[in-house]
Amino acid sequence: MELLNWDGTFSFFLIIAIHYIIHTVNGDDSLKVSLISTGSALPEKVLDNTEISTMVETSDQWITERTGIKTRRVVTTETTISLAVEASKRAMEKAGVAPSDIDLVICATITPDTVVPSAACRIRHELGIDKGAAFDVNAACSGFIYSVSLARSLMLTEDYNTALIVGSEVLSRIVDWTDRTTCILFGDGAGAAILKKDSDLGGEILATHIESFNDIQNALVCDNYPIETPFYTGYKPEKTKLVMDGQQVFRFAVNAIVDSITAVLKKAGKTADEIKYIVPHQANVRIIDSAANKLKIDKSRFFVNLHKVGNTSSASIPIALDELFDSEKPQKGDLVLIVGFGGGLTAGSALIRY
Ligand code: COA
């Protein structure tokens, strides 16, 4: 029997051709990755500036004026994994995603509870996810954006459909609580996001931009744990707690935000005027203000929650995104830009359309 006569074959190719023309004209190759939900979790203990003033020589006034930070959370019994699992459950619930849907888990952290297994593998295990890949990313405070960028690339080129991206940190364990120049800045917490391929729920990631720079002057360093082997005992780490040159990092941060925002907007063919919200890494309100001034973008468009949580490194952007979306649902077409910078040195940004 003839399966397709001349007319049938012609109609079939005509439909394919029309489909191709429509997609070419729209510039839509139908493959897209969207950030469809967020979740966050913070430790119970609140550490305010007044309590820090009892630990090092500082004051609420100094910390507030120089950083904008008023309180931060620090772990007691919580861990990187427990916070990450909590944040992930919330993001999964909001997205209506079950563990069996997830086929990619990436955890951004510089404070994993264990070296092996990775935090991502342990999160996956605790959540009952049992397919696909799981691994950690260390890009310091840019870690969440690096992970989003990496997940998006993997989802566009490989067979992953639903990704869980978590930034989780217990920085209080690597902070030097006798150093007033660093201990006032950091906090603990976790933020998570669900990324989905070909979703119609909004949140399409239009473009990402990630970059690294050599930290020639060791502006932000935390050495390895002491290592002695039967073969070499000469490795003596000097900085087993976080050590930072605040002013150098400050200068880098302002330029990194400006350059990274400019780069991702250029990639997406958008302008700063079109952005509804910018969610920057929450390190210091003076860094955000300086970048806003340089970019000539009104400060009110930068979402800030660092006064409550301090700098939670790779968790900072998803925690802030989660707070923003809980208070203000993005409307269809809204552009949200996330931008971060951190140790490495690293920087990154992503532009999302709702
Ligand atoms: N309380 C009171 N005084 C403090 C203090 C504190 N917690 N920390 C530093 N000081 C003192 C310094 O000793 C210095 O005193 P001096 O003038 O007598 O020498 C003075 O305050 C000014 O110090 P300086 O380092 O110039 O302050 P700053 O305005 O640069 O602010 C930071 C310091 C750390 C808040 C700021 O540089 C910063 O936020 N940098 C970026 C850090 C960051 O974001 N890191 C993470 C990146 S992901």
XYZ file of C-alpha atoms and ligand atoms in Angstrom:
402
model
C 0.000 0.000 0.000
C 1.225 3.466 -0.813
C 1.741 5.194 2.542
C 1.941 8.725 1.198
C 0.682 9.825 -2.151
C 2.074 12.879 -3.962
C -0.462 15.225 -2.302
C 0.258 13.820 1.176
C 4.011 14.152 0.734
C 3.620 17.680 -0.590
C 1.362 18.712 2.363
C 3.783 17.158 4.838
C 6.763 19.128 3.491
C 4.656 22.281 3.222
C 3.806 22.062 6.964
C 7.493 21.502 7.851
C 8.508 24.494 5.694
C 5.905 26.807 7.299
C 6.987 25.665 10.759
C 10.643 26.372 9.876
C 9.862 29.841 8.460
C 7.790 30.845 11.537
C 10.548 29.785 13.906
C 13.293 31.433 11.866
C 11.383 34.722 11.613
C 10.668 34.683 15.373
C 14.282 33.782 16.130
C 12.858 31.023 18.349
C 14.579 27.668 18.156
C 12.091 26.448 20.838
C 14.870 25.352 23.206
C 14.872 27.413 26.333
C 15.704 27.015 30.006
C 13.676 28.843 32.647
C 14.179 29.573 36.320
C 10.683 28.717 37.514
C 10.906 28.851 41.317
C 13.086 29.701 44.291
C 13.334 28.673 47.944
C 15.513 29.651 50.887
C 16.432 28.592 54.406
C 18.236 30.445 57.181
C 19.654 29.196 60.480
C 17.663 30.095 63.571
C 20.306 32.094 65.417
C 20.256 35.815 64.660
C 23.568 37.574 65.303
C 23.154 41.341 65.429
C 25.792 44.068 65.362
C 25.432 44.666 69.084
C 26.324 41.058 69.877
C 29.333 41.212 67.491
C 30.452 44.344 69.383
C 30.891 42.125 72.449
C 33.240 39.853 70.478
C 35.488 42.357 68.603
C 36.148 46.092 68.862
C 33.430 47.510 66.654
C 29.993 49.126 66.898
C 26.532 48.897 65.364
C 27.067 52.412 63.968
C 30.386 51.547 62.236
C 29.058 48.327 60.691
C 25.796 49.946 59.558
C 27.496 52.988 58.024
C 30.296 51.063 56.271
C 28.300 48.019 55.105
C 24.543 48.421 55.607
C 24.447 45.135 57.533
C 22.424 45.049 60.773
C 21.991 41.315 61.427
C 23.059 37.999 59.954
C 22.224 34.370 60.735
C 24.784 31.846 61.980
C 24.506 28.089 62.319
C 24.456 26.233 65.603
C 23.273 22.715 64.745
C 22.416 23.415 61.084
C 24.801 22.339 58.317
C 25.402 23.161 54.659
C 23.370 20.073 53.748
C 20.469 20.651 56.164
C 20.036 24.259 55.002
C 20.350 23.243 51.341
C 17.764 20.470 51.711
C 15.308 22.866 53.394
C 15.744 25.540 50.692
C 15.456 22.891 47.935
C 12.221 21.468 49.345
C 10.667 24.939 49.319
C 11.751 25.601 45.712
C 10.477 22.171 44.617
C 7.139 22.704 46.344
C 6.638 26.117 44.713
C 7.433 24.645 41.283
C 5.291 21.548 41.837
C 8.341 19.431 41.065
C 8.839 15.963 42.603
C 12.241 14.376 43.351
C 11.588 11.953 40.481
C 11.414 14.908 38.028
C 14.916 16.196 38.829
C 17.808 14.959 36.740
C 20.542 17.492 37.547
C 21.691 18.813 40.942
C 24.381 21.473 41.274
C 25.435 22.867 44.634
C 27.469 26.061 44.776
C 29.427 26.196 48.010
C 32.830 27.031 49.470
C 31.868 25.398 52.773
C 30.794 21.817 51.993
C 30.285 19.605 55.060
C 32.448 16.886 53.486
C 35.067 16.786 50.767
C 33.617 13.514 49.465
C 30.792 12.986 48.755
C 30.046 16.377 47.270
C 27.315 18.493 48.853
C 25.218 18.009 45.688
C 25.412 14.208 45.959
C 24.353 14.339 49.610
C 21.489 16.778 48.904
C 20.309 14.524 46.091
C 20.401 11.497 48.393
C 18.477 13.268 51.182
C 15.810 14.478 48.772
C 15.346 11.047 47.200
C 16.514 12.117 43.748
C 17.902 9.086 41.945
C 18.689 9.945 38.340
C 20.985 12.211 36.360
C 24.108 14.012 37.588
C 25.122 15.857 40.767
C 28.229 17.894 41.512
C 29.539 20.970 43.367
C 30.792 24.291 42.009
C 33.302 26.504 43.803
C 33.178 29.996 42.363
C 32.834 31.657 45.785
C 30.129 34.321 45.866
C 29.539 33.985 42.100
C 28.833 30.267 42.583
C 25.061 30.423 42.130
C 25.366 32.312 38.837
C 28.117 29.982 37.597
C 25.830 27.046 38.444
C 22.846 28.562 36.641
C 25.021 29.209 33.592
C 26.454 25.684 33.669
C 23.059 24.046 34.194
C 21.541 26.027 31.337
C 24.353 24.966 28.979
C 24.040 21.322 30.023
C 20.273 21.381 29.631
C 20.514 22.928 26.163
C 23.122 20.456 24.942
C 22.413 17.254 26.915
C 19.375 15.312 27.981
C 18.655 17.091 31.297
C 15.185 18.545 31.772
C 14.787 19.680 35.375
C 17.655 21.005 37.472
C 17.935 21.868 41.147
C 20.513 24.608 41.767
C 21.442 25.344 45.376
C 23.805 27.846 46.963
C 24.475 26.852 50.575
C 27.066 28.183 52.999
C 28.139 27.963 56.632
C 30.691 30.763 56.390
C 30.675 31.197 60.181
C 32.900 28.095 60.250
C 35.664 29.681 58.146
C 35.361 33.247 59.433
C 37.974 34.479 61.909
C 35.787 35.650 64.805
C 38.684 37.719 66.186
C 39.130 39.743 62.965
C 36.770 42.734 62.951
C 37.507 43.530 59.312
C 35.882 40.289 58.096
C 33.654 38.752 60.789
C 31.132 41.588 60.598
C 30.371 40.866 56.941
C 29.340 37.264 56.597
C 26.324 35.095 57.401
C 25.039 31.561 56.830
C 22.100 30.347 54.740
C 20.913 28.564 51.624
C 18.951 29.484 48.504
C 17.693 27.177 45.768
C 16.121 27.398 42.328
C 14.419 24.992 39.948
C 15.419 25.289 36.283
C 13.217 23.685 33.654
C 13.666 23.079 29.958
C 10.903 24.282 27.607
C 8.650 25.581 30.367
C 5.845 28.040 29.648
C 5.808 29.309 33.233
C 8.054 32.319 32.511
C 11.548 32.891 33.844
C 13.426 32.192 30.612
C 17.157 32.688 31.071
C 17.942 34.871 28.067
C 21.712 35.093 28.584
C 24.442 34.421 31.120
C 27.947 35.792 31.451
C 30.648 34.285 33.682
C 34.256 35.394 34.040
C 37.317 34.864 36.244
C 40.284 37.104 37.042
C 43.590 36.182 38.655
C 43.719 37.248 42.299
C 47.356 38.300 42.018
C 47.427 40.069 45.368
C 45.521 37.402 47.329
C 42.654 39.771 48.089
C 40.349 36.994 49.309
C 41.886 33.761 50.579
C 41.054 30.829 52.822
C 43.809 28.183 52.750
C 43.338 24.475 52.837
C 43.167 22.482 56.057
C 46.599 21.352 57.415
C 47.931 18.475 55.343
C 50.708 16.144 56.427
C 51.528 12.976 54.586
C 54.208 10.338 55.210
C 56.035 11.912 52.231
C 55.810 15.643 52.907
C 55.275 17.638 56.071
C 56.291 21.015 54.676
C 52.830 22.229 53.722
C 51.904 24.712 56.399
C 48.770 26.636 55.472
C 48.918 30.188 56.805
C 45.336 31.286 56.340
C 43.013 28.566 57.575
C 40.361 31.221 58.179
C 39.087 33.755 55.670
C 41.545 36.620 55.050
C 40.589 39.617 52.940
C 41.875 42.946 51.697
C 38.570 44.803 51.986
C 39.469 47.830 49.906
C 40.851 45.779 47.004
C 37.773 43.574 46.980
C 35.557 46.658 47.141
C 37.166 48.174 44.021
C 37.029 44.858 42.155
C 33.381 44.353 43.143
C 32.137 47.697 41.832
C 33.857 47.223 38.456
C 32.767 43.573 38.264
C 29.090 44.498 38.733
C 29.283 47.271 36.132
C 31.147 45.160 33.551
C 29.098 42.016 34.092
C 25.755 43.815 33.783
C 26.980 45.566 30.640
C 28.177 42.267 29.141
C 25.012 40.249 29.771
C 22.770 43.046 28.481
C 24.837 43.195 25.305
C 24.567 39.411 24.854
C 20.787 39.542 25.256
C 20.387 42.649 23.081
C 18.697 44.554 25.923
C 19.307 47.905 27.617
C 19.518 48.822 31.302
C 16.271 50.823 31.000
C 14.375 47.617 30.230
C 15.352 45.868 33.491
C 12.662 45.749 36.177
C 14.815 44.446 39.055
C 18.525 43.883 39.586
C 19.347 41.354 42.291
C 23.049 41.794 43.111
C 25.265 39.740 45.392
C 24.576 41.080 48.890
C 28.026 42.085 50.176
C 27.955 45.769 51.052
C 25.308 48.387 50.274
C 28.073 50.881 49.405
C 29.306 48.510 46.659
C 25.772 48.324 45.230
C 25.309 52.114 45.424
C 28.654 52.797 43.698
C 27.837 50.364 40.886
C 24.348 51.890 40.479
C 25.890 55.362 40.222
C 28.434 54.237 37.622
C 25.722 52.531 35.572
C 23.355 55.505 36.035
C 20.623 53.102 37.158
C 18.296 54.229 39.927
C 19.211 52.500 43.215
C 15.559 51.622 43.836
C 15.801 49.008 41.079
C 18.493 47.098 43.012
C 16.967 44.638 45.469
C 18.764 44.721 48.823
C 18.272 42.431 51.836
C 21.846 42.389 53.176
C 20.815 44.402 56.251
C 19.040 41.243 57.463
C 21.325 38.420 56.280
C 24.794 39.833 55.563
C 26.971 38.257 52.884
C 26.038 34.573 52.501
C 28.373 34.015 49.510
C 26.866 31.618 46.948
C 23.545 31.582 48.836
C 23.145 35.358 48.712
C 21.529 35.785 45.282
C 18.983 32.926 45.534
C 18.024 34.029 49.077
C 17.476 37.581 47.788
C 15.586 36.359 44.693
C 13.347 34.254 46.920
C 12.556 37.212 49.162
C 11.869 39.446 46.165
C 9.530 36.923 44.503
C 7.704 36.276 47.782
C 6.936 39.967 48.194
C 6.462 40.918 44.551
C 5.463 38.428 41.873
C 7.180 39.323 38.594
C 4.709 40.233 35.842
C 4.797 38.711 32.375
C 7.650 40.280 30.412
C 9.530 41.658 33.445
C 13.304 41.424 33.072
C 15.232 40.413 36.203
C 19.011 40.612 36.223
C 21.163 38.756 38.761
C 24.800 39.724 39.180
C 27.571 38.547 41.487
C 31.282 38.712 42.242
C 33.576 36.919 44.628
C 36.783 35.167 45.544
C 38.835 33.634 42.784
C 38.325 36.285 41.594
C 35.047 35.548 39.851
C 32.089 37.462 38.470
C 28.880 36.597 36.657
C 25.419 37.689 35.646
C 22.238 36.287 34.131
C 19.231 37.955 32.534
C 15.826 36.348 33.115
C 12.514 37.204 31.404
C 9.192 36.520 33.171
N 34.773 48.263 63.324
C 35.397 49.420 63.554
N 36.458 49.835 62.851
C 36.871 49.026 61.842
C 36.252 47.799 61.543
C 35.160 47.417 62.333
N 34.491 46.284 62.111
N 36.896 47.240 60.502
C 37.873 48.062 60.145
N 37.880 49.150 60.958
C 38.773 50.310 60.941
C 40.088 50.032 60.266
O 40.987 49.464 61.176
C 40.464 51.409 59.815
O 41.008 52.077 60.915
P 42.246 53.129 60.729
O 41.702 54.205 59.835
O 42.519 53.562 62.116
O 43.324 52.322 60.092
C 39.148 52.069 59.480
O 38.146 51.321 60.149
C 38.832 52.102 58.000
O 39.090 50.824 57.462
P 38.860 50.521 55.940
O 39.341 49.148 55.634
O 39.396 51.651 55.130
O 37.260 50.569 55.867
P 36.342 50.467 54.614
O 35.512 51.682 54.505
O 37.099 50.031 53.386
O 35.363 49.288 55.011
C 35.003 46.970 54.523
C 35.881 47.992 55.211
C 35.568 45.588 54.743
C 33.603 47.064 55.105
C 34.930 47.327 53.003
O 36.232 47.528 52.513
C 34.269 46.253 52.187
O 33.093 45.972 52.334
N 35.008 45.634 51.224
C 34.453 44.577 50.394
C 34.418 43.305 51.170
C 33.570 42.258 50.537
O 32.524 42.531 50.014
N 34.016 40.991 50.594
C 33.316 39.872 50.104
C 33.390 39.814 48.642
S 32.398 38.537 48.008
